[in-house]
mmCIF file with all atom_site columns, C-alpha atoms in Angstrom:
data_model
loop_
_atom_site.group_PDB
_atom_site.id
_atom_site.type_symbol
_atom_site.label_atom_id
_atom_site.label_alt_id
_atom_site.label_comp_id
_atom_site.label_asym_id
_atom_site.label_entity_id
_atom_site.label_seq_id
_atom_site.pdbx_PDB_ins_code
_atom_site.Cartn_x
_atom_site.Cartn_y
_atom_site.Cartn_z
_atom_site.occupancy
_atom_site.B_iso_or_equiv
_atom_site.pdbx_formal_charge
_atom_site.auth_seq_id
_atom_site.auth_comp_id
_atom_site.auth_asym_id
_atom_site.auth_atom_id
_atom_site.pdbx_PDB_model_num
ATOM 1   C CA . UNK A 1 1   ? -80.954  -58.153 -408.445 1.00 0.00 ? 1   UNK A CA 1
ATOM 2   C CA . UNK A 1 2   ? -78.387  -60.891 -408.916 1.00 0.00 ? 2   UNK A CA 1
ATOM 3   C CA . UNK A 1 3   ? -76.105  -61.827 -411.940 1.00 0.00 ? 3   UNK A CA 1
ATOM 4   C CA . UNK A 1 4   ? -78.118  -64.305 -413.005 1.00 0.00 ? 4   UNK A CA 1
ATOM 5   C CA . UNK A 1 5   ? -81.249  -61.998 -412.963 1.00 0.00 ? 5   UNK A CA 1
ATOM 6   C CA . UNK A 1 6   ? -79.687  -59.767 -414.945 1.00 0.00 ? 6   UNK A CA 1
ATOM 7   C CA . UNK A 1 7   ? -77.886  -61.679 -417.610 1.00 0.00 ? 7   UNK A CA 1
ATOM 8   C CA . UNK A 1 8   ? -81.976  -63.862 -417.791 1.00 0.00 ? 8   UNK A CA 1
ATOM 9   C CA . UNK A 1 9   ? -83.137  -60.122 -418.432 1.00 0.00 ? 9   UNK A CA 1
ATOM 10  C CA . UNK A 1 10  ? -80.246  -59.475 -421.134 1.00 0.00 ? 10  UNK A CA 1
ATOM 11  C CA . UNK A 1 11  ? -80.932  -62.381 -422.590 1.00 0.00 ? 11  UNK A CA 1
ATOM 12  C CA . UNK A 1 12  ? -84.889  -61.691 -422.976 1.00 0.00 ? 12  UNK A CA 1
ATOM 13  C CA . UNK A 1 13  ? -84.104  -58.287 -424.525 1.00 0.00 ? 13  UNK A CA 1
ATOM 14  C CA . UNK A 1 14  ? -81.507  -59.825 -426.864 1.00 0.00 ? 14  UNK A CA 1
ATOM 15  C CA . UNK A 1 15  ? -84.149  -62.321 -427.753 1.00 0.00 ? 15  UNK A CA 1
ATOM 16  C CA . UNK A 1 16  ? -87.069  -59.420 -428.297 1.00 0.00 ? 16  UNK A CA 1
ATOM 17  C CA . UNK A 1 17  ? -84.597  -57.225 -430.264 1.00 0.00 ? 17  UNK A CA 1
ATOM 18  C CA . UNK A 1 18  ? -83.267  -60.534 -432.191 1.00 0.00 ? 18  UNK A CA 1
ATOM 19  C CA . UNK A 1 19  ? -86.645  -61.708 -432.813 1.00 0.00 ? 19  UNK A CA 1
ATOM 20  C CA . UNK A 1 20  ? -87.782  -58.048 -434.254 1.00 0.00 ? 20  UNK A CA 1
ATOM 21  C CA . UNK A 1 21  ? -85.066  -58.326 -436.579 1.00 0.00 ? 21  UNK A CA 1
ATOM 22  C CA . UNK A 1 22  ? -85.380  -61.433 -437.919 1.00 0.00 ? 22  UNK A CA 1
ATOM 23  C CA . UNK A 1 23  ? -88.198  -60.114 -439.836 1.00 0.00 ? 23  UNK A CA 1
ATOM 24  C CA . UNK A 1 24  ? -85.862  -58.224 -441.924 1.00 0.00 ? 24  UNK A CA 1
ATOM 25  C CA . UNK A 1 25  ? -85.230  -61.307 -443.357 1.00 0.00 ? 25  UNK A CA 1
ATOM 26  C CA . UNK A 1 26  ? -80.897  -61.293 -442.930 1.00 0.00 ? 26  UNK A CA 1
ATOM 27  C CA . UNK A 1 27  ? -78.601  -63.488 -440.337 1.00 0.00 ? 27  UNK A CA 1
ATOM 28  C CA . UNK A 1 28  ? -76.960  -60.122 -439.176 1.00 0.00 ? 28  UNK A CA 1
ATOM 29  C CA . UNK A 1 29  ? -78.908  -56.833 -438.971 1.00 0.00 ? 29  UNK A CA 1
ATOM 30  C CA . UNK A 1 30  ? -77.455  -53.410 -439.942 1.00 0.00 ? 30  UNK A CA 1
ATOM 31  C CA . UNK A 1 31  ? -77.683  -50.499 -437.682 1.00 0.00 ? 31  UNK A CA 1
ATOM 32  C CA . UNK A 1 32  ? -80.425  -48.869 -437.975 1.00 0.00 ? 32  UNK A CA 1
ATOM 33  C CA . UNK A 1 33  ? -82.445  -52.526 -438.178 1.00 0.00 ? 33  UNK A CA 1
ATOM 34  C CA . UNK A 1 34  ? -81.234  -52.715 -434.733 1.00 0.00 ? 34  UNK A CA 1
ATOM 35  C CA . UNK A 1 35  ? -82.118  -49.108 -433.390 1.00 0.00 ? 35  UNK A CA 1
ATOM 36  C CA . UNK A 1 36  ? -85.492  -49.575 -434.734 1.00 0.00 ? 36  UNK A CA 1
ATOM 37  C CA . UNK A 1 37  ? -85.908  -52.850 -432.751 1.00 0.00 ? 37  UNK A CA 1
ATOM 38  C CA . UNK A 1 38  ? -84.646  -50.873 -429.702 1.00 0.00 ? 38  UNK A CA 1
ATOM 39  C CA . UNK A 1 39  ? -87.381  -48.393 -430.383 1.00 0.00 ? 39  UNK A CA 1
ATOM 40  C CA . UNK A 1 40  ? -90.407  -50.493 -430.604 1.00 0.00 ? 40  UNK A CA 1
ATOM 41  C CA . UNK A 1 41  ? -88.900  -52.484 -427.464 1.00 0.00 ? 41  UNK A CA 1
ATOM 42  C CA . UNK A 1 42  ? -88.284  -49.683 -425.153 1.00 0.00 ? 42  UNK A CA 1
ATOM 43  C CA . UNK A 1 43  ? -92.085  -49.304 -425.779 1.00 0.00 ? 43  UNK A CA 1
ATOM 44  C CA . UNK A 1 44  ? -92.623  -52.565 -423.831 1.00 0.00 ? 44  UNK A CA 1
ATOM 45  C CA . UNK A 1 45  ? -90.664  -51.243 -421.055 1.00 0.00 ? 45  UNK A CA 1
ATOM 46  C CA . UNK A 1 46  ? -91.956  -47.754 -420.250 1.00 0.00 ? 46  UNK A CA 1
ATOM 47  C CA . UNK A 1 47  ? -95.383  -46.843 -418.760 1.00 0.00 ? 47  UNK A CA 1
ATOM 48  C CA . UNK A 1 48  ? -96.560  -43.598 -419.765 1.00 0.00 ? 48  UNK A CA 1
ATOM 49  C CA . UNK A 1 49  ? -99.695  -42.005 -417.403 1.00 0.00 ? 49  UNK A CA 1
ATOM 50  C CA . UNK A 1 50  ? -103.092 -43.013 -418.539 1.00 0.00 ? 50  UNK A CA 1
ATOM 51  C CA . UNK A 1 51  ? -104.674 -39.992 -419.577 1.00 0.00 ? 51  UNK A CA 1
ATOM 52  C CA . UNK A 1 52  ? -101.939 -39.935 -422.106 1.00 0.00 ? 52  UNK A CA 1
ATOM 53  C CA . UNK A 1 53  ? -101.931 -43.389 -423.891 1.00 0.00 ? 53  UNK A CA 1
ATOM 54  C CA . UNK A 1 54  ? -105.698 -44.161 -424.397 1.00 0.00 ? 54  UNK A CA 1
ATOM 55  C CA . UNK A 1 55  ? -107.053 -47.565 -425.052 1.00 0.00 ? 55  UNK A CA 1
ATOM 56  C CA . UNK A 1 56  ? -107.870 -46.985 -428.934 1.00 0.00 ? 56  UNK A CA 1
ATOM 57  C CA . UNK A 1 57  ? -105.004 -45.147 -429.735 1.00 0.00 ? 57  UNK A CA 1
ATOM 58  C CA . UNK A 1 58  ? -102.170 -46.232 -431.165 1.00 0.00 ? 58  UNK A CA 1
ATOM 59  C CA . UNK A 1 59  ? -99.186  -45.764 -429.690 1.00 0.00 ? 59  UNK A CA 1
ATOM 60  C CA . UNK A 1 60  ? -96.431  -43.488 -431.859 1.00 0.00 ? 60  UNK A CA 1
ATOM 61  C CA . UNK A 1 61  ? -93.347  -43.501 -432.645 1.00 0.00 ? 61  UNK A CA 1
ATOM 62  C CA . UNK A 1 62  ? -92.092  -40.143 -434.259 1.00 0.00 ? 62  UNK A CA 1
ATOM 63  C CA . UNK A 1 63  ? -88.918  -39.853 -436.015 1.00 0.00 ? 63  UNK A CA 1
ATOM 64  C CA . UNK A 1 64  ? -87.599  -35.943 -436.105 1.00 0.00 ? 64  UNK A CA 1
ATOM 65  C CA . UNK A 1 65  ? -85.033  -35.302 -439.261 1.00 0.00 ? 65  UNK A CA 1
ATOM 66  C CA . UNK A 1 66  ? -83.210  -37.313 -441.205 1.00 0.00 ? 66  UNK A CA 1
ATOM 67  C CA . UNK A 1 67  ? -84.778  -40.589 -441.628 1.00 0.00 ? 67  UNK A CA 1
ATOM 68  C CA . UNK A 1 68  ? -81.894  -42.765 -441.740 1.00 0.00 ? 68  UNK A CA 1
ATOM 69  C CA . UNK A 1 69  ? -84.196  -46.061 -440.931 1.00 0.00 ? 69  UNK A CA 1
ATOM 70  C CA . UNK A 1 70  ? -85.293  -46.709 -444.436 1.00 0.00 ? 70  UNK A CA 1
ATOM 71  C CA . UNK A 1 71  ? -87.906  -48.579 -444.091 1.00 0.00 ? 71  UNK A CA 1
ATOM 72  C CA . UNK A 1 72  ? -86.540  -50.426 -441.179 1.00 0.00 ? 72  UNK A CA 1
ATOM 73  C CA . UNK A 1 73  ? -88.574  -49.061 -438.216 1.00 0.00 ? 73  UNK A CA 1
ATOM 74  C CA . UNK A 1 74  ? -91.909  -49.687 -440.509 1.00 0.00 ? 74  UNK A CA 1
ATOM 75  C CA . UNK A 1 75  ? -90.432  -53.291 -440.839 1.00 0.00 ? 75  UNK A CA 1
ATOM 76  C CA . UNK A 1 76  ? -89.699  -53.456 -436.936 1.00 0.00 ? 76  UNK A CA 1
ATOM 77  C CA . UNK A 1 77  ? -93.305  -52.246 -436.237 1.00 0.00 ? 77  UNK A CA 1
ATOM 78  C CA . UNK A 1 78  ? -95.208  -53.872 -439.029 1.00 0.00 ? 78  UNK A CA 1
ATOM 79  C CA . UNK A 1 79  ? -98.260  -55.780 -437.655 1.00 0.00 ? 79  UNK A CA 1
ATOM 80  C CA . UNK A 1 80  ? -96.918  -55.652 -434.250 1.00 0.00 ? 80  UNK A CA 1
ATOM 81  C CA . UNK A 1 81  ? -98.765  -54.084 -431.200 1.00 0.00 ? 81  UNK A CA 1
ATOM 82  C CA . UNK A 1 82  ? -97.237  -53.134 -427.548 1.00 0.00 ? 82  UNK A CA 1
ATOM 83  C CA . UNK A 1 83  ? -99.933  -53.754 -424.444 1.00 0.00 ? 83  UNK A CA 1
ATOM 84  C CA . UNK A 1 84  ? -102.675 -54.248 -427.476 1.00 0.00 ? 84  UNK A CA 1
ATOM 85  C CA . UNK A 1 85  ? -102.014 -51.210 -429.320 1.00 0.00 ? 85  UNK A CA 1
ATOM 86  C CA . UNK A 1 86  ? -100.664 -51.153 -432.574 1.00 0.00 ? 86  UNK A CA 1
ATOM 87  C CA . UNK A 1 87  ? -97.876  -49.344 -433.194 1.00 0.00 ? 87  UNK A CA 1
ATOM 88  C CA . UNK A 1 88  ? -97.667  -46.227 -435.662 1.00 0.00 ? 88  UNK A CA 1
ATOM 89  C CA . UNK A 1 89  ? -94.401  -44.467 -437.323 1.00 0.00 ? 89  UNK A CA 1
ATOM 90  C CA . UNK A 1 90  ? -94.606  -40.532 -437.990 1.00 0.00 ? 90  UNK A CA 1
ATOM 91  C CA . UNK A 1 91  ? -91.739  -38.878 -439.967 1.00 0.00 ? 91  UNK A CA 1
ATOM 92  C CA . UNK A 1 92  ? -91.546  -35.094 -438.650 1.00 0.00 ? 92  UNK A CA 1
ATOM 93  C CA . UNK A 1 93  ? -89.436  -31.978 -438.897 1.00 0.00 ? 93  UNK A CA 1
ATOM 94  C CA . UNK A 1 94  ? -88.384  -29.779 -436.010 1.00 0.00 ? 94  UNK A CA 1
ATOM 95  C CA . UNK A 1 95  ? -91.351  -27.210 -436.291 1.00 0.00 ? 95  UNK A CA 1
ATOM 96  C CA . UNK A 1 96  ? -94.187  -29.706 -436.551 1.00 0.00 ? 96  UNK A CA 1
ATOM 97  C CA . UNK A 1 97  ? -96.198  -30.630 -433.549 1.00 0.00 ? 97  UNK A CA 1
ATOM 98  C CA . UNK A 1 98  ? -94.719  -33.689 -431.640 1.00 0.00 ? 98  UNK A CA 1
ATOM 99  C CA . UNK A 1 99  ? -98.736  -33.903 -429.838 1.00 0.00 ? 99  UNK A CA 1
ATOM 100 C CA . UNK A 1 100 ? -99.764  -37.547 -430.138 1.00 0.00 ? 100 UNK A CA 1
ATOM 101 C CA . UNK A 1 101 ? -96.285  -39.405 -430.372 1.00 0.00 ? 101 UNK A CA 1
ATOM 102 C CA . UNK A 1 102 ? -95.314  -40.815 -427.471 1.00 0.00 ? 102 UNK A CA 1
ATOM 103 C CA . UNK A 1 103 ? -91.743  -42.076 -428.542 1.00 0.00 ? 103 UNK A CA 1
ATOM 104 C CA . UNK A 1 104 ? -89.530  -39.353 -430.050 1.00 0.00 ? 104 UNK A CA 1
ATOM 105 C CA . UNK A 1 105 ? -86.482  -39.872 -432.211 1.00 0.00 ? 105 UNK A CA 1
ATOM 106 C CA . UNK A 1 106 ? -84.794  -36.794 -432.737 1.00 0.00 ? 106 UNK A CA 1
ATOM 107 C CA . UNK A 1 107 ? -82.264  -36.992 -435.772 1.00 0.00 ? 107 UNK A CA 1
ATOM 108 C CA . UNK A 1 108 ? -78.272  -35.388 -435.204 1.00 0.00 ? 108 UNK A CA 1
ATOM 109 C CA . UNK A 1 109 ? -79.445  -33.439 -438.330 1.00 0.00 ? 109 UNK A CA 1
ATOM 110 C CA . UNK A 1 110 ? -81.594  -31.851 -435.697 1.00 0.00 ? 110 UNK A CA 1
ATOM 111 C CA . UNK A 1 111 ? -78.864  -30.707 -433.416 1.00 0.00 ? 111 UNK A CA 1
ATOM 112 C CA . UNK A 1 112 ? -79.628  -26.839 -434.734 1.00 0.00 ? 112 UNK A CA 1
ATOM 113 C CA . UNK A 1 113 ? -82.889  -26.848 -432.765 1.00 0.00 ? 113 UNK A CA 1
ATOM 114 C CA . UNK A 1 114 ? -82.270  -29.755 -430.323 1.00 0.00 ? 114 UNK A CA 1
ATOM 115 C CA . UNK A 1 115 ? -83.222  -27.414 -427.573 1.00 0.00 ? 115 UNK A CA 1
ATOM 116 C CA . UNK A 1 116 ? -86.458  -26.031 -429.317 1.00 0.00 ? 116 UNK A CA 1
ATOM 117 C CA . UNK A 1 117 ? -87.482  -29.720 -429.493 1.00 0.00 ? 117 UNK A CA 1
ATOM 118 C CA . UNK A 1 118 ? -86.852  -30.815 -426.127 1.00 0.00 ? 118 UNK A CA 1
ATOM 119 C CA . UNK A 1 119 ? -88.420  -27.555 -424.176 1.00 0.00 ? 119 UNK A CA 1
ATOM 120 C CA . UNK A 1 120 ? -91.743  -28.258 -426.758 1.00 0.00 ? 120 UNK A CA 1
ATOM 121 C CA . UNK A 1 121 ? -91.529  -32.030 -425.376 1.00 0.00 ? 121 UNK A CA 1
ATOM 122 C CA . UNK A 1 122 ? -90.616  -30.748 -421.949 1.00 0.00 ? 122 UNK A CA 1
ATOM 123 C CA . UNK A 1 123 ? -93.295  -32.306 -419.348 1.00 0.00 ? 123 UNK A CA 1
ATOM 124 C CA . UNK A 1 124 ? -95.827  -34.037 -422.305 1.00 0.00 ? 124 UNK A CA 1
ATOM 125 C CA . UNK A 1 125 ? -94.863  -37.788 -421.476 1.00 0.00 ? 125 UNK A CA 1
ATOM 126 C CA . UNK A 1 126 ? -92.720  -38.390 -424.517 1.00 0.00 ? 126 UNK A CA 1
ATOM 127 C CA . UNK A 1 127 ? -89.846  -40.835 -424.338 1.00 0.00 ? 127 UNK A CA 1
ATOM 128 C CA . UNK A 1 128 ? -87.288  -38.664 -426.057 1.00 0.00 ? 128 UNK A CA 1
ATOM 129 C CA . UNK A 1 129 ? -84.518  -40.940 -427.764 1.00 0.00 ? 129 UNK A CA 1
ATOM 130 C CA . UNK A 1 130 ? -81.560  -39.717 -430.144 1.00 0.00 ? 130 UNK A CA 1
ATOM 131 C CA . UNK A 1 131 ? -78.018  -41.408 -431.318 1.00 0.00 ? 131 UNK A CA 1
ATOM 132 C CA . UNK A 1 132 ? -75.748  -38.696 -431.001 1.00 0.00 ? 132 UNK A CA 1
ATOM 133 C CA . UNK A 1 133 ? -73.186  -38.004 -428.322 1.00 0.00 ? 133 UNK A CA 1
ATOM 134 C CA . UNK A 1 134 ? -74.278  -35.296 -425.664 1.00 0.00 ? 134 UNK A CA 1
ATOM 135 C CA . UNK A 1 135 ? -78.049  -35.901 -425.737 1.00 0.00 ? 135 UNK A CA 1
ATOM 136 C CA . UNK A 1 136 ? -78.446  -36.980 -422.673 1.00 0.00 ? 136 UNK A CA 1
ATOM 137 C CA . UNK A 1 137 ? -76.358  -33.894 -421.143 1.00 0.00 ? 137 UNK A CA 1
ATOM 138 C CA . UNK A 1 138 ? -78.593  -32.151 -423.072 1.00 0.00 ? 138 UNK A CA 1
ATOM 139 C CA . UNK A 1 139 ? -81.752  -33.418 -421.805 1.00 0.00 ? 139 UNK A CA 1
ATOM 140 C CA . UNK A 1 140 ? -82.930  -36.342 -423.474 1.00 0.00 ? 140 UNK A CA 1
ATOM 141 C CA . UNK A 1 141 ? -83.512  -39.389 -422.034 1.00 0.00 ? 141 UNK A CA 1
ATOM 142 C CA . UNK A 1 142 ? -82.465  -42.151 -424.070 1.00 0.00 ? 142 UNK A CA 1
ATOM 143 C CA . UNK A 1 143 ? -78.929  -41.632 -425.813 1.00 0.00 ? 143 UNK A CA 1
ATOM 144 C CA . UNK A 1 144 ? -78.235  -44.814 -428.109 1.00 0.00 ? 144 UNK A CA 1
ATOM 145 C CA . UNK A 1 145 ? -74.440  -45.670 -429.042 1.00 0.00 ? 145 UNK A CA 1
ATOM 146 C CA . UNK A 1 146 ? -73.032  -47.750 -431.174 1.00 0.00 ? 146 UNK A CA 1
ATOM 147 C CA . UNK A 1 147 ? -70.110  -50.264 -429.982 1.00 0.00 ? 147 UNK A CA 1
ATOM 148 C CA . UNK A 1 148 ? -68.681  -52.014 -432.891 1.00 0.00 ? 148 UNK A CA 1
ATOM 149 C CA . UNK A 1 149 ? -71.583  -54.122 -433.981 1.00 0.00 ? 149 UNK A CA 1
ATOM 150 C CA . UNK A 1 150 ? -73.799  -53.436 -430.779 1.00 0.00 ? 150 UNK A CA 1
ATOM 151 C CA . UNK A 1 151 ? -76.068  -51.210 -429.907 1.00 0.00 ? 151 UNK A CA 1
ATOM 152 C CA . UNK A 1 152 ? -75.931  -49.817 -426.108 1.00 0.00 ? 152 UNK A CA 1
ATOM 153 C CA . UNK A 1 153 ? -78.024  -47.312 -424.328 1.00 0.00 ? 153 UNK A CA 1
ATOM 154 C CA . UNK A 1 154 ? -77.703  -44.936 -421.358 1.00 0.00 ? 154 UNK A CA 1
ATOM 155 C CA . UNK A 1 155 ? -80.362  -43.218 -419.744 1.00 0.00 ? 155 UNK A CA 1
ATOM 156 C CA . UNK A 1 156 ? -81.344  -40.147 -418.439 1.00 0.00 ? 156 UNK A CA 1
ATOM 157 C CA . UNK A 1 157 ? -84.152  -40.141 -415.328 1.00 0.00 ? 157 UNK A CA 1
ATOM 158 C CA . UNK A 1 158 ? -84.176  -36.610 -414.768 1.00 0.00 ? 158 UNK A CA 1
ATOM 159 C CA . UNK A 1 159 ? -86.517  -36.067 -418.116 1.00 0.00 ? 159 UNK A CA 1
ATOM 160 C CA . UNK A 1 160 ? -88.141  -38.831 -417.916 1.00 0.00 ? 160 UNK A CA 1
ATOM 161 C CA . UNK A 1 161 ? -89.818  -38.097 -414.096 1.00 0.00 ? 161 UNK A CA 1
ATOM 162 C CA . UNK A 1 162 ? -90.164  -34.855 -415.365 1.00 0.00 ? 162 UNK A CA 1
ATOM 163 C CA . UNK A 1 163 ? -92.240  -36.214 -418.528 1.00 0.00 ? 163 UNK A CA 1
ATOM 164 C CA . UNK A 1 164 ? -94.035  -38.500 -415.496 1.00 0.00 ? 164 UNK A CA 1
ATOM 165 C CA . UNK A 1 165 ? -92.805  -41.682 -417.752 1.00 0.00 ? 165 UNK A CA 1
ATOM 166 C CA . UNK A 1 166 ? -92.127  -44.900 -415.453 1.00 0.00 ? 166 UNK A CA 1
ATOM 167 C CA . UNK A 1 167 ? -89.274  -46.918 -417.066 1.00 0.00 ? 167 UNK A CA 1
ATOM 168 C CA . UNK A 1 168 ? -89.313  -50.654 -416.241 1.00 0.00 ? 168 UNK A CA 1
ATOM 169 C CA . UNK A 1 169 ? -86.108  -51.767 -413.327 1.00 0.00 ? 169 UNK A CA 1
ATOM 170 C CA . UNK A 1 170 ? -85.481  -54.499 -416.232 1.00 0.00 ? 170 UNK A CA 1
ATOM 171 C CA . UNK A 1 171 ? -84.704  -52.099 -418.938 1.00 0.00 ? 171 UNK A CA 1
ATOM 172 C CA . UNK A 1 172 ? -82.106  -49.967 -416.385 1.00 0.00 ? 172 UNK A CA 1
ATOM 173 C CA . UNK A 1 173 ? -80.816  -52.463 -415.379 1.00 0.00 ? 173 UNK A CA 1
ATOM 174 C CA . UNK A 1 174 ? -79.350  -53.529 -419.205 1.00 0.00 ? 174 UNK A CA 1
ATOM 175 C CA . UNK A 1 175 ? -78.542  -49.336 -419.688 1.00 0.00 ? 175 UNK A CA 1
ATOM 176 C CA . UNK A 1 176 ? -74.669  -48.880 -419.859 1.00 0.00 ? 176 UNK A CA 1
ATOM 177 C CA . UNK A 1 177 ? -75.401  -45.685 -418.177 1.00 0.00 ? 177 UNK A CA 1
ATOM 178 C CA . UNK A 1 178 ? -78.165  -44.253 -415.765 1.00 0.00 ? 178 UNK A CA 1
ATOM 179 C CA . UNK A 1 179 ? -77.737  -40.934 -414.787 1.00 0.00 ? 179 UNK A CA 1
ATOM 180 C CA . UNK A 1 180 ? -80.224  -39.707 -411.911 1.00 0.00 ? 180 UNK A CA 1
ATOM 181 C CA . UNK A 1 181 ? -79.570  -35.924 -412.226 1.00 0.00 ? 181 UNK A CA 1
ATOM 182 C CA . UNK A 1 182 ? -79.149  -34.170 -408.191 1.00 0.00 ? 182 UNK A CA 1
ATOM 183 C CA . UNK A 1 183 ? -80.853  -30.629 -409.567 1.00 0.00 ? 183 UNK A CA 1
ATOM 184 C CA . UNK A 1 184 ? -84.188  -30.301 -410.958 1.00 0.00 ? 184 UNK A CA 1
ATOM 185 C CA . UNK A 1 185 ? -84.445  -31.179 -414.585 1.00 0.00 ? 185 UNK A CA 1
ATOM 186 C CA . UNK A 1 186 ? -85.547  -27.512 -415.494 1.00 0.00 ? 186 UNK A CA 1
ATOM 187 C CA . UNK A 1 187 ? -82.274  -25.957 -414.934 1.00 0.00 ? 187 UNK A CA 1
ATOM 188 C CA . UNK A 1 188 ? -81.133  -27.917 -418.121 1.00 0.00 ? 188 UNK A CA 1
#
């Protein structure tokens, strides 16, 4: 892919992310505003198999812990759909079931049972997704960071094979990090 591919595709996300927080109704988004437009935007970008996203469900976004969104990821999701589904928010602790979301965020108050979480996710196509440091060495997938007033990503494609997700060229191709483990995922 050449530069100007990729800085077309930056600018596309940037617009999508932009766009979903313009919503909000300020100039400048805080945080969170922006890691809930990631969220419902990484949805575009990943294909989970077909027997697990069916045509009249929606498609869910679970948020594990803390809720630290407000009512930001509601706002990002609002009325919106993703490949004609609409889009759903679930707020969950560690010891509920995670069955029917399809996009976790797993809360750093979580870190007590991060490992619990991720071997109950283990292999159920669910695009794991936290904003702590370590989660990806851990074994989630997407790891979110904050850069002064941007949000970055790296990714992880050892969990999400293993979780048979298929995450779009375009959206690696903007990750600050992709890390394509050597070992099988299972020896996490």
């Amino acid at each position: 892919m050449t530069r100007i591919q990729q800085t077309c595709i930056r600018s596309v996300i940037l617009t999508l992310v932009l766009s979903a927080t313009s919503a909000f109704g300020q100039v400048t988004a805080g945080e969170y505003q922006l890691k809930a437009a990631y969220l419902f935007n990484f949805a575009k970008f990943v294909e989970w198999p077909a027997e697990r996203l069916r045509a009249s469900e929606p498609l869910v976004i679970g948020v594990v812990g803390d809720d630290r969104f407000g009512t930001a990821l509601d706002e990002a999701v609002s009325g919106r759909s993703v490949g004609g589904r609409r889009v759903a928010i679930r707020r969950l602790a560690w010891n509920d079931s995670f069955a029917g979301c399809h996009i976790l965020f797993i809360s750093s108050s979580e870190l007590p049972y991060l490992q619990k979480i991720l071997g109950e996710v283990r292999g159920s196509s669910i695009l794991t997704v936290a904003d702590f440091d370590g989660f990806m060495s851990r074994g989630g997938t997407i790891e979110l960071k904050t850069a002064g007033r941007r949000v970055q990503f790296s990714v992880n494609l050892g969990p999400a094979r293993d979780a048979r997700l298929k995450i779009s060229s375009k959206l690696l191709n903007l990750a600050q990090v992709v890390h394509t483990p050597t070992q099988n995922a299972g020896a996490r």
